[in-house]
């Protein structure tokens, strides 16, 4: 009986979580963003990078995974979402954020008035850590050049770091994500280019595990700050005329 009540509670929480982000979604079937011109060089470089990721055996993860998950999305994206590492679903499909966390991330992106194909999505490590453990420092260090190359090719206006491992890696800090989220930081991928704004927020998996109005509102606040930085209107729940982030 108690077990049934607990299950009911979990189920109700998930329904609420779904409703929360769906409430912000753009219900239009029309594309929100016109096709952006795609730079052939960037596409070619990203393809080349994906091949290198596929062939990479610099750390043990390259030998235990099924498929490498280099990342995917718009090569001209203004926003790049960076997660921690592929899970089982991602490992099976070779695509980032396609499991439960990915479904929530999709909802968040739609709630922002964007489509998944408008943004770029990748991870700090490109191969699944066994049993979904956190990637180890040596694994992150050997994989990081791939992410830095992706960022330098795409040159987004904003990087959204999903969760502590991605945030701590790119900001080189050990501070808790609760303390880091909600503010922009400068991310420098080399000594010559202007910094990119980096927004840390909670990982969708954390949100799924730690359901609370407060946590999901915090993530939404973070995404509104990102939209404001890109000059997009905030809070226009069902606007079909939402301007598109331009390079
Ligand atoms: N979690 C991540 O951090 N990345 C994925 O691609 C999927 C789940």
Short mmCIF file of C-alpha atoms and ligand atoms in Angstrom, two decimals, residues 69 83-87 90 95-98 101 123 203, ligand 1:
data_model
loop_
_atom_site.label_atom_id
_atom_site.label_comp_id
_atom_site.label_asym_id
_atom_site.label_seq_id
_atom_site.Cartn_x
_atom_site.Cartn_y
_atom_site.Cartn_z
CA UNK A 69 28.82 10.20 -29.18
CA UNK A 83 26.52 17.60 -20.69
CA UNK A 84 28.60 15.15 -18.74
CA UNK A 85 28.84 12.03 -20.88
CA UNK A 86 26.69 9.62 -22.84
CA UNK A 87 24.40 7.21 -20.98
CA UNK A 90 23.20 7.61 -26.14
CA UNK A 95 23.60 10.56 -30.33
CA UNK A 96 23.70 12.88 -27.30
CA UNK A 97 20.77 13.37 -24.91
CA UNK A 98 18.30 10.92 -26.43
CA UNK A 101 17.38 13.44 -19.63
CA UNK A 123 29.33 16.29 -23.74
CA UNK A 203 21.65 18.73 -15.28
N1 LIG B 1 23.55 12.81 -19.84
C1 LIG B 1 24.58 13.50 -20.33
O1 LIG B 1 25.28 14.20 -19.59
N2 LIG B 1 24.80 13.45 -21.62
C2 LIG B 1 24.05 12.75 -22.46
O2 LIG B 1 24.32 12.76 -23.66
C3 LIG B 1 22.98 12.05 -21.92
C4 LIG B 1 22.74 12.07 -20.60
#
